[in-house]
Structure formats: structure tokens, C-alpha cells
mmCIF file of C-alpha atoms and ligand atoms in Angstrom:
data_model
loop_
_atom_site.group_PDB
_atom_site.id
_atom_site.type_symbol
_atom_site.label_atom_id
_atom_site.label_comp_id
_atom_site.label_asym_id
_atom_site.label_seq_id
_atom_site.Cartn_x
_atom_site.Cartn_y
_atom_site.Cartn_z
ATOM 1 C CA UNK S 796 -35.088 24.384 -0.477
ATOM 2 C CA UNK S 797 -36.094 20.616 -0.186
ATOM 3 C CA UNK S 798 -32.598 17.787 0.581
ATOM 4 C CA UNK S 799 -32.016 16.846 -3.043
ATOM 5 C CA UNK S 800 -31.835 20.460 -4.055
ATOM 6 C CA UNK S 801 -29.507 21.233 -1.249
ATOM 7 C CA UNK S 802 -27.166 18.811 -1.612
ATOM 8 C CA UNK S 803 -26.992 19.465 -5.449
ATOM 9 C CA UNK S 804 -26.460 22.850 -5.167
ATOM 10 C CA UNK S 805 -23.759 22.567 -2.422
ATOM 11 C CA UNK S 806 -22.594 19.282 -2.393
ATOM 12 C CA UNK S 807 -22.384 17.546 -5.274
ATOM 13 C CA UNK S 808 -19.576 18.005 -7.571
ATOM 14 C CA UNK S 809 -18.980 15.348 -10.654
ATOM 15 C CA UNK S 810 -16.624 12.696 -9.392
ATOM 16 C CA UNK S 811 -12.992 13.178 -11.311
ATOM 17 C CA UNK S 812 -10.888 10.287 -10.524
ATOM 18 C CA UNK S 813 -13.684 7.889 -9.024
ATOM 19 C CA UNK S 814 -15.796 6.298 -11.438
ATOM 20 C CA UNK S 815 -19.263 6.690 -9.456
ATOM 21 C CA UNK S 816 -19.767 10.126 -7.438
ATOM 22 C CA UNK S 817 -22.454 11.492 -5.728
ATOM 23 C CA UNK S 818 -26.007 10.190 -6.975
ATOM 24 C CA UNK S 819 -26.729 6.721 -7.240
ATOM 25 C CA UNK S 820 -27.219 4.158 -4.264
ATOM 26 C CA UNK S 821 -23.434 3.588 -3.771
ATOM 27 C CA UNK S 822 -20.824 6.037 -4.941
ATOM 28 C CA UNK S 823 -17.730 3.696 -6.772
ATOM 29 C CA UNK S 824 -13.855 4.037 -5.658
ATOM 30 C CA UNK S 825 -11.218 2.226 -7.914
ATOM 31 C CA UNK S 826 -8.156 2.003 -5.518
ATOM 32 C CA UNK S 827 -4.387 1.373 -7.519
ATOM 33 C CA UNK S 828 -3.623 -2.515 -8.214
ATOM 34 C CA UNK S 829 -1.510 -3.524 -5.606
ATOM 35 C CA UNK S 830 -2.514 -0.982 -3.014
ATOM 36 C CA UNK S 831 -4.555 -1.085 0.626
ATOM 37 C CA UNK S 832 -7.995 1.322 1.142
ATOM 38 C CA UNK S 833 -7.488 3.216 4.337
ATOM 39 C CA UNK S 834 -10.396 4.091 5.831
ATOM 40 C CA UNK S 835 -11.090 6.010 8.849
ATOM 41 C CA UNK S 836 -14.635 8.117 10.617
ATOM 42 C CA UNK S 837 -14.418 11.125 12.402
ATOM 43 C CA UNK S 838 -17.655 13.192 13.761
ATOM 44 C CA UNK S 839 -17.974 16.681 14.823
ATOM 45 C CA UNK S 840 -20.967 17.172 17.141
ATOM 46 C CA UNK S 841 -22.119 21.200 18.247
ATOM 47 C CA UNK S 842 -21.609 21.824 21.395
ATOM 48 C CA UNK S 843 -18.885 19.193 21.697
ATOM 49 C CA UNK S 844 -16.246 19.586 19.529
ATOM 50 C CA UNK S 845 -16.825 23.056 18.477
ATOM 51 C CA UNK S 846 -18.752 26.610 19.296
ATOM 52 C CA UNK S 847 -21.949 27.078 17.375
ATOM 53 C CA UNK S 848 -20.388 30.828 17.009
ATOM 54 C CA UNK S 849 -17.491 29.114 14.570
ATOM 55 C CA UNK S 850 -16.663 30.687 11.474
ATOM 56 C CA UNK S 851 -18.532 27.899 9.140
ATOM 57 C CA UNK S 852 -15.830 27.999 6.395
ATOM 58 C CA UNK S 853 -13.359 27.266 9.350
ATOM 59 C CA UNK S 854 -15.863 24.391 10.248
ATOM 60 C CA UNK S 855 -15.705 22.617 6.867
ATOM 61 C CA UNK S 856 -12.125 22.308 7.102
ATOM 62 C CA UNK S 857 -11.833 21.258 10.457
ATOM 63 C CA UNK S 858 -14.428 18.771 9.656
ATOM 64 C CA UNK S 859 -12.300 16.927 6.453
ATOM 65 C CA UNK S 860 -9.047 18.133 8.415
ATOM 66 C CA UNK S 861 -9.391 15.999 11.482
ATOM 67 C CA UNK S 862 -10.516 12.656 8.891
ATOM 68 C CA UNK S 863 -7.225 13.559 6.729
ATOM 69 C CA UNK S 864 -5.203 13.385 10.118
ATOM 70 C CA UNK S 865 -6.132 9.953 10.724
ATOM 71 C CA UNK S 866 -4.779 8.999 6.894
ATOM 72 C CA UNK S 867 -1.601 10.927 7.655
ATOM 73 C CA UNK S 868 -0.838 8.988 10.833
ATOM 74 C CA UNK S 869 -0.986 5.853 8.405
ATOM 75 C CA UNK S 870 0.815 7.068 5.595
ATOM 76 C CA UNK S 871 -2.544 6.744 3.085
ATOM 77 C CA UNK S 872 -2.207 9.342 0.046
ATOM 78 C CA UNK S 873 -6.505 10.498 0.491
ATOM 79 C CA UNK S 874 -8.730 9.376 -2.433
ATOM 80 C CA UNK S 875 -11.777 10.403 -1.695
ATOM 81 C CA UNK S 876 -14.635 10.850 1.135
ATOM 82 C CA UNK S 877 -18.173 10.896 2.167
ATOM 83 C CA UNK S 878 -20.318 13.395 4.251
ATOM 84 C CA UNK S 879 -23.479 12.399 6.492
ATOM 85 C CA UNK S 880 -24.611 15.897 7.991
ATOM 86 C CA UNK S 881 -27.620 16.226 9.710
ATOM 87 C CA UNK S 882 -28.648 20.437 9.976
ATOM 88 C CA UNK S 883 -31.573 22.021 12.372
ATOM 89 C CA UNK S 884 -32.217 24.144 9.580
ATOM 90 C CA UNK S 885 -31.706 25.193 5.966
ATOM 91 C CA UNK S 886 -28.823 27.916 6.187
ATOM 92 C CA UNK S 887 -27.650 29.184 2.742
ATOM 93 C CA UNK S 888 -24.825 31.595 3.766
ATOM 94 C CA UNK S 889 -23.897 28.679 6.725
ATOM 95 C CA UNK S 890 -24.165 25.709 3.689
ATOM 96 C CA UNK S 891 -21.906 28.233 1.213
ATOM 97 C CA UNK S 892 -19.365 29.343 4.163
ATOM 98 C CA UNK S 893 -19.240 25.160 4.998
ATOM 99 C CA UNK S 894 -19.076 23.920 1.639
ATOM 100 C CA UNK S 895 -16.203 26.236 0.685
ATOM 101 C CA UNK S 896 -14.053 25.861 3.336
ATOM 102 C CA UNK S 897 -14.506 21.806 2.891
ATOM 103 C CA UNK S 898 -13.641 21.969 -0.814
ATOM 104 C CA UNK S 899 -10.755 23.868 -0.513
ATOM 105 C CA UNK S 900 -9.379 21.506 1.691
ATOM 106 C CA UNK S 901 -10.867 18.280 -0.147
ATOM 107 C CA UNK S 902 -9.484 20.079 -3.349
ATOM 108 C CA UNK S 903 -5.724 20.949 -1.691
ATOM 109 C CA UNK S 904 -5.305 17.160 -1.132
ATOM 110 C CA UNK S 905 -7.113 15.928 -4.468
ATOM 111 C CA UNK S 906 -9.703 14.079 -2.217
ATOM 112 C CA UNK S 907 -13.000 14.125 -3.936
ATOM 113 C CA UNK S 908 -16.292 14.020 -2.242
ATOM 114 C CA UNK S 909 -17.880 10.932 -3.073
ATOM 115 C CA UNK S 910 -21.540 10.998 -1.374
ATOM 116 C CA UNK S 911 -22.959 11.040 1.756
ATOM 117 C CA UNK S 912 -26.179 11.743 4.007
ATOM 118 C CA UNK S 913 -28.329 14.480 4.600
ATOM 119 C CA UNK S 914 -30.949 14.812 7.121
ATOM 120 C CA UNK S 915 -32.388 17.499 9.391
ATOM 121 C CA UNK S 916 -31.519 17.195 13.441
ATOM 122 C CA UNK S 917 -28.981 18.589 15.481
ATOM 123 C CA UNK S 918 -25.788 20.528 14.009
ATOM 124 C CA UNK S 919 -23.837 16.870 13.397
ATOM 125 C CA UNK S 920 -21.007 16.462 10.896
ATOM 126 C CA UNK S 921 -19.758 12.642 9.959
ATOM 127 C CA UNK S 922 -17.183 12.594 7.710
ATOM 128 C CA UNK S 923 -15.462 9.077 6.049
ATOM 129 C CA UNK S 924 -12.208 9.233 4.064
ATOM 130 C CA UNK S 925 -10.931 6.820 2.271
ATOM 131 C CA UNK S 926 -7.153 6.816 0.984
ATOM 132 C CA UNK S 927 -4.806 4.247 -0.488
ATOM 133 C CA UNK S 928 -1.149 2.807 0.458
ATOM 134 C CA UNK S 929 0.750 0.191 -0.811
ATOM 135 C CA UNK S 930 -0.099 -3.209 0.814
ATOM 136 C CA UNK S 931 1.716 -3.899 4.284
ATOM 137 C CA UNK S 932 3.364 0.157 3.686
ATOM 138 C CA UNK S 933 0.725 1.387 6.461
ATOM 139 C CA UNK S 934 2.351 3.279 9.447
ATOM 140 C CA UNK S 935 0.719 1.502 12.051
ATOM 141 C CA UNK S 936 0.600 1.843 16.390
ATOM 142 C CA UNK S 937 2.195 -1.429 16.712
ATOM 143 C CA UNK S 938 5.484 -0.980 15.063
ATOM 144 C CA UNK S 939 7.392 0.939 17.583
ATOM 145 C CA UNK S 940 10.631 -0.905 19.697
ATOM 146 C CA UNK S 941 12.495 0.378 22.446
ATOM 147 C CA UNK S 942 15.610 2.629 22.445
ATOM 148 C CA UNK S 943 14.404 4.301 19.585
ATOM 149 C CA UNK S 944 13.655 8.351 19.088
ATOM 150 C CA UNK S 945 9.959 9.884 19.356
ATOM 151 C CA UNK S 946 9.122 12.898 17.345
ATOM 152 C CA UNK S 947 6.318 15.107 17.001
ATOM 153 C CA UNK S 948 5.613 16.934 14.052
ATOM 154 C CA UNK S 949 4.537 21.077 13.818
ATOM 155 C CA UNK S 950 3.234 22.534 16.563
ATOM 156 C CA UNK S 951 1.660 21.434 20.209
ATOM 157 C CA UNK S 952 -0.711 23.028 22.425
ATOM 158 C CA UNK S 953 -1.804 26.191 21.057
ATOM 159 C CA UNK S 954 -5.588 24.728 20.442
ATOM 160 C CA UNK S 955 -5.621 24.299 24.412
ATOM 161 C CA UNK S 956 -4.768 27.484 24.870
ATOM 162 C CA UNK S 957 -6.971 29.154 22.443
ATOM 163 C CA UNK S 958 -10.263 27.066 24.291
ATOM 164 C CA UNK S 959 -8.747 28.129 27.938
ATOM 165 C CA UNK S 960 -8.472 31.672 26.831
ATOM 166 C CA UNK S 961 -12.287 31.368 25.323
ATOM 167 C CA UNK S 962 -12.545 29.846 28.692
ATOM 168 C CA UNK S 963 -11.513 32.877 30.580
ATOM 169 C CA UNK S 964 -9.382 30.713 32.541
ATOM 170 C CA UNK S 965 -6.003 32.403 31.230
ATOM 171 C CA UNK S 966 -5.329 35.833 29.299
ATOM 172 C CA UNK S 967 -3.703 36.263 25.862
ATOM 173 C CA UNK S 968 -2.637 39.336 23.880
ATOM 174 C CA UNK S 969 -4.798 39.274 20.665
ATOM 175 C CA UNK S 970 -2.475 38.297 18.433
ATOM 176 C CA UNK S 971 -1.548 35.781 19.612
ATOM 177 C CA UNK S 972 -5.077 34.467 20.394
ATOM 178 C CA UNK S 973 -5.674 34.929 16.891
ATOM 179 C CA UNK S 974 -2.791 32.752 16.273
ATOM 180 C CA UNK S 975 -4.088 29.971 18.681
ATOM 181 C CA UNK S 976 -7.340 30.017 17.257
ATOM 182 C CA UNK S 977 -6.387 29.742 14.119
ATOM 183 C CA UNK S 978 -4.594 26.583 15.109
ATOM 184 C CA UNK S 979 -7.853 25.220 16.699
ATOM 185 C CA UNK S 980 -10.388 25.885 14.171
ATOM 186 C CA UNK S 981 -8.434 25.254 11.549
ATOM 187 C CA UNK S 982 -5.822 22.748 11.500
ATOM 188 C CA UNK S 983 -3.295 21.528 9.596
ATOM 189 C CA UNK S 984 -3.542 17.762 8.727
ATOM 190 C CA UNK S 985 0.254 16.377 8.236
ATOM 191 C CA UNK S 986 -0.500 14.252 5.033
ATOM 192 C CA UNK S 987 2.464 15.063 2.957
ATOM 193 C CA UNK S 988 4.228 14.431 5.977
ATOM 194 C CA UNK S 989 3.192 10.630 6.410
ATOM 195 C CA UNK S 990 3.558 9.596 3.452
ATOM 196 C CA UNK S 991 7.127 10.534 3.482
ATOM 197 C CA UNK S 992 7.670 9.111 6.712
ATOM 198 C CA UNK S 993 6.697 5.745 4.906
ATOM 199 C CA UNK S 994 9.219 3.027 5.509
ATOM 200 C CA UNK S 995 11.411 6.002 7.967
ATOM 201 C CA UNK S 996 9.048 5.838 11.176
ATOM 202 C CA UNK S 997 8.402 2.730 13.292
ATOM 203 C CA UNK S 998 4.956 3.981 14.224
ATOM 204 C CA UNK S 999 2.777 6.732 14.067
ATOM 205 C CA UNK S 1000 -0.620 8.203 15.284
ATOM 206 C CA UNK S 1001 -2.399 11.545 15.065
ATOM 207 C CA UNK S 1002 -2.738 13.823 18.289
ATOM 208 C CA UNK S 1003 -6.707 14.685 19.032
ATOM 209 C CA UNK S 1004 -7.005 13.399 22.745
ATOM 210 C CA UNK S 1005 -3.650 15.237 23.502
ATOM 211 C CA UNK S 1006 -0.125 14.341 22.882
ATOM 212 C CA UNK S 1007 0.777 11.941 25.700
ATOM 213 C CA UNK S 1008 -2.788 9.816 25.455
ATOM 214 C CA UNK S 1009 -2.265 9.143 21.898
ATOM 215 C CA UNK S 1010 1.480 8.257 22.395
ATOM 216 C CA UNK S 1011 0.273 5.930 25.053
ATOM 217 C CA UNK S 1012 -1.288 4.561 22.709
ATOM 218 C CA UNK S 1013 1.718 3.430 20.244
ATOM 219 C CA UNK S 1014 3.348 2.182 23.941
ATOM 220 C CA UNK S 1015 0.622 -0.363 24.568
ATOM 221 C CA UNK S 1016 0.080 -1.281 21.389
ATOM 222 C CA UNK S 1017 4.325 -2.066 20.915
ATOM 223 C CA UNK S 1018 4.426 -3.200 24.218
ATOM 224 C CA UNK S 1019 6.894 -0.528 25.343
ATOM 225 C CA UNK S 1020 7.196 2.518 27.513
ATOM 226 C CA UNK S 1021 8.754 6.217 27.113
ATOM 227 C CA UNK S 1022 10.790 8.650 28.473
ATOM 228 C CA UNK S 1023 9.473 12.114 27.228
ATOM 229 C CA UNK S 1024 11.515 15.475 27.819
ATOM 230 C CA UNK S 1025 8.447 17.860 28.820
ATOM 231 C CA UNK S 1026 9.951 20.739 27.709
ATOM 232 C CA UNK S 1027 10.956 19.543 24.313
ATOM 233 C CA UNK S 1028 7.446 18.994 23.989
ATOM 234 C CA UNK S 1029 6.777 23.010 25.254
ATOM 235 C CA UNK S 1030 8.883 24.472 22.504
ATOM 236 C CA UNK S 1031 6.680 23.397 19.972
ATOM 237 C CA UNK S 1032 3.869 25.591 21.357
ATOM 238 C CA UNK S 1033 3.515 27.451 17.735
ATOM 239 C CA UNK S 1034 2.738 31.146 19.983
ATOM 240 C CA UNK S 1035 5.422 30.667 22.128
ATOM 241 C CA UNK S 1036 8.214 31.993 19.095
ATOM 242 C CA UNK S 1037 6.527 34.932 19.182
ATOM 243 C CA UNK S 1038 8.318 37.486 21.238
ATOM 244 C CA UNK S 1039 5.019 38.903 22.881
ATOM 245 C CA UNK S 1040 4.436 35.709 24.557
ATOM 246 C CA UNK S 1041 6.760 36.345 27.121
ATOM 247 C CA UNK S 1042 4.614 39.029 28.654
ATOM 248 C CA UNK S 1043 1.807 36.823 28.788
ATOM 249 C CA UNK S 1044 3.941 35.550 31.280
ATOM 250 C CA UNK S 1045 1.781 32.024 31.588
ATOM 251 C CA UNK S 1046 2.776 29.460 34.207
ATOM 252 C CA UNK S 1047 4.872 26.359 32.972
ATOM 253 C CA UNK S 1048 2.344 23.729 34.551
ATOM 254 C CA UNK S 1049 -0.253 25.817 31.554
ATOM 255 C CA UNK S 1050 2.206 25.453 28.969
ATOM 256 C CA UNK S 1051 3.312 21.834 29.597
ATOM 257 C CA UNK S 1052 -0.280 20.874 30.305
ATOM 258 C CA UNK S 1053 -1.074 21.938 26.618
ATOM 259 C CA UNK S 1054 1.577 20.836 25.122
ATOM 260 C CA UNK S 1055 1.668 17.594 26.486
ATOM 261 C CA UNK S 1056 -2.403 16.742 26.975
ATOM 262 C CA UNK S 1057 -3.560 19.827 25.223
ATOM 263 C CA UNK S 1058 -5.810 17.687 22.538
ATOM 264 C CA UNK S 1059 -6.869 19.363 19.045
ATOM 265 C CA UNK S 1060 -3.532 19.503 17.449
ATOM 266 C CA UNK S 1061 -3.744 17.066 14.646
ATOM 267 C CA UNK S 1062 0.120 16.387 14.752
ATOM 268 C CA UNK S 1063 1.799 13.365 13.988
ATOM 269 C CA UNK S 1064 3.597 11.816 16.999
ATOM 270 C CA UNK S 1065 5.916 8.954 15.611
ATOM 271 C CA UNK S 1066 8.924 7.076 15.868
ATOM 272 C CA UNK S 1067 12.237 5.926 14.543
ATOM 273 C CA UNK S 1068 15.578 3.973 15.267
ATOM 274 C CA UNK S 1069 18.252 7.129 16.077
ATOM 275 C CA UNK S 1070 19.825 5.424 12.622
ATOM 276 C CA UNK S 1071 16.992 7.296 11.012
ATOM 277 C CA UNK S 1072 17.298 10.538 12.152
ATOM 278 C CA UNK S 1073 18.991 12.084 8.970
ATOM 279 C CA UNK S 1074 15.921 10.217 7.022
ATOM 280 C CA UNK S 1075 13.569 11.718 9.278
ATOM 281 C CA UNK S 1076 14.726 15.507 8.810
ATOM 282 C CA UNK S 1077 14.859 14.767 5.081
ATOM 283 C CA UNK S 1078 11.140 13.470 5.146
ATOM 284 C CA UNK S 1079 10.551 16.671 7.293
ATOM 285 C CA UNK S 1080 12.705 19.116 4.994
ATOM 286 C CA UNK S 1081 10.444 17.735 1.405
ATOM 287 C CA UNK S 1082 6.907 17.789 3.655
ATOM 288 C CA UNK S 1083 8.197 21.524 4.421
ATOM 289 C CA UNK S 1084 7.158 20.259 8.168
ATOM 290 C CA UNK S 1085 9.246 20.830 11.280
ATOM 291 C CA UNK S 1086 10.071 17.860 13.710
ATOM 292 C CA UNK S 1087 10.839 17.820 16.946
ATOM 293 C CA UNK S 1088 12.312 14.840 19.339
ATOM 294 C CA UNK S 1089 10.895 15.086 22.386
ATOM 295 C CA UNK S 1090 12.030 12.093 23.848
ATOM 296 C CA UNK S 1091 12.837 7.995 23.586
ATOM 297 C CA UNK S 1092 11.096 4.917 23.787
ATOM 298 C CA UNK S 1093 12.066 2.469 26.563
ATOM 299 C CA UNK S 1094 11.567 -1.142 27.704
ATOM 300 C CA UNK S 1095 9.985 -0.866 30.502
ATOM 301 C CA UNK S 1096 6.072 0.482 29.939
ATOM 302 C CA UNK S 1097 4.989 3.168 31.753
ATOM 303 C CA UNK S 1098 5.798 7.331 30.883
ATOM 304 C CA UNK S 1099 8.390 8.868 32.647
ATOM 305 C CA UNK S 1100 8.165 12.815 32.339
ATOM 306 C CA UNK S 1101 11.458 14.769 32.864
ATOM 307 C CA UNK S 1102 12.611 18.353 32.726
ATOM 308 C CA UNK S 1103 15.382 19.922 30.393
ATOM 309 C CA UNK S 1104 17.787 18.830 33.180
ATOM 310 C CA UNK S 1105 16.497 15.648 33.081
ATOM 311 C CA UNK S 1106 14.975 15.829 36.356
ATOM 312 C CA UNK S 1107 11.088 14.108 36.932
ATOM 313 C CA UNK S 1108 8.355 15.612 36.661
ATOM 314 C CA UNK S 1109 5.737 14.821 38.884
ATOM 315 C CA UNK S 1110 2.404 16.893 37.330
ATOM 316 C CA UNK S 1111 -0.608 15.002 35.975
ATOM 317 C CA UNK S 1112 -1.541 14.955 32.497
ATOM 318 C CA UNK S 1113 -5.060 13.438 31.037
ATOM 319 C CA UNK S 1114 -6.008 13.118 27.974
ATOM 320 C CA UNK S 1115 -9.748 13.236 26.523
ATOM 321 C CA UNK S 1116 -12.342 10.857 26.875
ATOM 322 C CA UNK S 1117 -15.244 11.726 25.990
ATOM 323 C CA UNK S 1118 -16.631 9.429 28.493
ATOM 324 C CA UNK S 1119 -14.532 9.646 31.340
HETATM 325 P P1 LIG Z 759 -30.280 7.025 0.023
HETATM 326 O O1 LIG Z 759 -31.745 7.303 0.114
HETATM 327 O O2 LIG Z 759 -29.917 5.878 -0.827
HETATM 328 O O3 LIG Z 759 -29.614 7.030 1.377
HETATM 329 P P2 LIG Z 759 -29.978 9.771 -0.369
HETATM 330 O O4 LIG Z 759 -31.311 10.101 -0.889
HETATM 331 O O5 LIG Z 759 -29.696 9.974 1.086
HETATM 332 O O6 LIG Z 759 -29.648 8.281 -0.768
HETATM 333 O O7 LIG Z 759 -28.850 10.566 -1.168
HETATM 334 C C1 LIG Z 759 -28.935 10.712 -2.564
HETATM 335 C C2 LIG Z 759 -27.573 10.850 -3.147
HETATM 336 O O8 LIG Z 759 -26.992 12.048 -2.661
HETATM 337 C C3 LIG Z 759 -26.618 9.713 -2.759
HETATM 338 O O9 LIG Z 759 -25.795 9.434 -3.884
HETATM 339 C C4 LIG Z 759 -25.800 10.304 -1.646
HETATM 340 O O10 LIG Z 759 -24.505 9.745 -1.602
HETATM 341 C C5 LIG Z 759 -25.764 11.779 -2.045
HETATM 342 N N1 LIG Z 759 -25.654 12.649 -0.858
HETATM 343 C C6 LIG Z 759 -26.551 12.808 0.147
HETATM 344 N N2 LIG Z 759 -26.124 13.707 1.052
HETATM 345 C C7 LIG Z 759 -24.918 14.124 0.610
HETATM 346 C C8 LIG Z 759 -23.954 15.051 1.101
HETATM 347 N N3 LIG Z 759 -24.115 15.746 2.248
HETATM 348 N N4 LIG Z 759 -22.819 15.223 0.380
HETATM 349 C C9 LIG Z 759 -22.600 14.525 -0.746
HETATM 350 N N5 LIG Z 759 -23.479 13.666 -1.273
HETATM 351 C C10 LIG Z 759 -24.616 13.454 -0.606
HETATM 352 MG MG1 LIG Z 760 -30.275 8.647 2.787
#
């Protein structure tokens, strides 16, 4: 099978609402009068961020899943996105399993596939979406002021412990590691989520480095610090309702370490004045979404980790860097 017949057989579907698909030089995207493109990469690279052993139908909508994550955190309804994959080889059941897996997603969230890039190398998935929201109506990093409430949305953590328990490094009952995985392979990108928290939340960003990284990252970009309950943030591990975990019996350094710098969890971490806390749980109730406060922003920068009693906490969390 030669690259135009590949992608036509599994990737390219007749544009809907665009008014250029795949196919020409330039695929066309007509964004509303009045409203912003949001636009946003994310790559997937073997070895890197996933097992070549991965369920490819799981990988397809991981791959649009982590792109859609980055359009929640802004508030951006998706449009529409592009695909540059480069393969080692020409895998038919691999191409089906990937291909269905993205469209169901793409399809879920009326984003259409709009063209992309094919080429043979090593297993590499580049995904662009592009999504619209009113003008100056973007959720952005920068928005957030002190004394107000931070929130995380869904669950924390339970991709960290999925890749430590593939890791050997701690033990699981199969359910639940079924449960975890899930929650790494195939996540759950909060769109519906941000957009409702439109014109509610001060600031927002999606968790892939790990919760406290990518909060850090509203903090220096509003020029404020935070004071974060720990184990707030450990009751939103999503295994941790289930009543086997207790006899997993896992240390509490584990579970704050992946719930707090875990990484993989495509949440939305945001925030909002305490005023808007009855808009926030509304925004949560129509997304069908849980929410969770974990803690408060403060003027002074820095993070300052406490208990449930309030006392400090003195473990260290990093986040990813792929460089570091
Ligand atoms: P060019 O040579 O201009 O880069 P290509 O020959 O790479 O164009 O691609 C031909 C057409 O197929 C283009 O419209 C491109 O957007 C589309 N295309 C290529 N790869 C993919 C893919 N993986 N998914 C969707 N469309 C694709
Ligand atoms: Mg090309």
C-alpha cells in the first residue's frame, strides 16, 4: 500500500463543517465572525510517551485527547485538526485499531480531521487542533489573583500509578490496575468542562507534567503563590474510592507523589474568587465533571504544601521535563 492510498483509506474523511478537508495543498477552516482560533501542538513519540505494546485504538485517542486538553484549559469549543504521523511500517490492523479510536474521539467532540502528514520513520504522532472562542473569552495562565480558590477537575494520579505498577516499583490488585490504566492510555479531555468554566475561572491550564508544575505555572504567570492542601489533592486519586485499595495498602509519600506530580492526567487545574464557588459547582454539575478545591492562591509566590491538619509538608515533588 503506497502513502496516498493509506491515508485515503484510513484517513481521509470528507470535511463536514470546514469548507476544504483533506486533499489539496492547504485544508480551509472558516472560524464564527467574532470569534478567536485556538490553536495548540501536541506530539506523542514511542518509547517516550507511550509503550510500543499499547492497545493502538487506545493510542489514537490519547493522541487527539492530550491536543483537546490543551483547548479545554482555554475554554476553545474544538473545530477541527491535523495529523503528521510518520510509521516504520505499513500496519493495517495497527492503522484500523489507530484510526478508530481517533475518530471516535474526533467524532465525540465534532472535531473534524482536516489534513496532515504522512511519512515513514520512527512510530511519531503530531497532532494540531484548532478550536474557536469568543474574542478576549480565552481562559488564560495569567488571570489568576490572590486569595482566591484552586480547583482541580476529575481525577489525579492514577496514570502515575498505572506506569509505577508497569514499573514494578509498587503492586496493584488487577482491577484496579485496569482502572489506572485505563486512566493513562486513555484519558478524558475536560472540554465541556472549560467551556463552562468561561467567564467563572480566573485561570486555567491542563495537567501533563503533573499537577503542581503546571499550577506553577498559572503562579508565575499571575505573579502569585499557593497554598495547596496535599491531601485534598490525594482524594481525587480515581482508584482510591474503590474499597480494595485499602489493601493495597500504598504509602502516602506514593499517593501524594501522584497526585500532586503524577503527570498524564489531562485535568483542568483552575481558579476562582470564593464568590464563585456556587458558579463553579454549577459549571461542574452541567459538564457532569467533579471538582475538587484543593487549596488557595496567595500573595506571596512560592508553594506551600500542608496536610489535612494544616500542618507542612516537607516532601519533594517534580514535575516532567523532558529535558531535565
Ligand atoms: P504535500 O505534499 O503538499 O505535503 P501530501 O502529499 O503530504 O501533501 O498530502 C496530501 C494530502 O493528504 C494533503 O491534503 C494532506 O493534508 C493530506 N494528508 C496527508 N497525511 C494525512 C494524514 N495522516 N491524515 C489526514 N490527511 C493527511
Ligand atoms: Mg507532505
Amino acid at each position: 500500500m503506497g502513502e496516498f492510498d493509506l491515508i485515503a483509506r484510513y484517513f481521509a474523511r470528507p470535511a463536514k463543517r470546514s469548507p476544504l478537508g483533506p486533499g489539496d495543498d492547504c485544508a480551509l477552516l472558516a472560524p464564527a465572525p467574532g470569534m478567536q482560533l485556538a490553536v495548540s501542538s501536541d506530539m506523542l513519540v514511542e518509547g517516550r510517551h507511550f509503550l510500543s505494546t499499547v492497545d493502538p485504538a487506545r493510542l489514537g485517542h490519547k493522541a487527539l485527547a492530550v491536543n483537546l486538553s490543551d483547548l479545554a484549559a482555554c475554554g476553545a469549543k474544538p473545530l477541527a485538526f491535523t495529523l503528521a504521523l510518520s510509521l516504520p511500517t505499513v500496519d493495517e490492523s495497527w492503522l484500523a485499531g489507530f484510526s478508530q479510536g481517533l475518530f471516535a474521539l474526533a467524532d465525540a467532540h465534532d472535531c473534524e480531521l482536516v489534513g496532515g502528514d504522512t511519512t515513514r520513520g520512527p512510530l511519531n504522532i503530531c497532532i494540531t487542533v484548532f478550536g474557536e472562542v469568543p474574542a478576549g473569552a480565552a481562559l488564560l495562565r495569567s488571570g489568576a489573583r490572590a486569595g482566591e480558590d484552586i480547583w482541580v477537575s476529575g481525577t489525579l494520579g492514577d496514570a502515575r500509578l498505572a506506569l509505577e505498577a508497569f514499573r514494578g516499583t509498587l503492586s496493584l490488585p488487577a482491577a484496579l490496575f485496569a482502572q489506572a490504566r485505563a486512566r493513562m492510555e486513555s484519558p478524558t479531555p475536560r472540554v465541556t468542562l472549560g467551556h463552562a468554566l468561561r467567564g467563572i475561572a480566573s485561570a486555567a491550564v491542563d495537567v501533563s507534567d503533573g499537577m503542581l508544575g503546571d499550577l506553577g505555572h498559572i503562579l508565575r504567570a499571575s505573579e502569585i503563590g499557593a497554598r495547596i492542601d496535599a491531601d485534598a489533592a490525594v482524594t481525587c486519586i480515581g482508584v482510591s474510592t474503590d474499597p480494595d485499595f485499602a489493601a493495597a495498602a500504598l504509602p502516602i509519600e506514593i499517593l501524594r507523589l501522584c497526585a500532586l506530580s503524577g503527570g498524564d492526567d489531562y485535568e483542568l487545574v483552575f481558579t476562582a474568587p470564593a464568590s464563585a464557588r456556587e458558579a463553579v459547582a454549577q459549571a461542574a454539575r452541567s459538564a457532569a465533571t467533579a471538582v475538587t478545591r484543593i487549596g488557595q492562591t496567595e500573595r506571596d509566590a512560592g508553594l506551600r504544601l500542608v496536610d489535612a491538619q494544616g500542618a507542612p509538608i516537607t516532601q519533594r515533588f517534580d514535575s516532567f521535563d523532558h529535558f531535565a
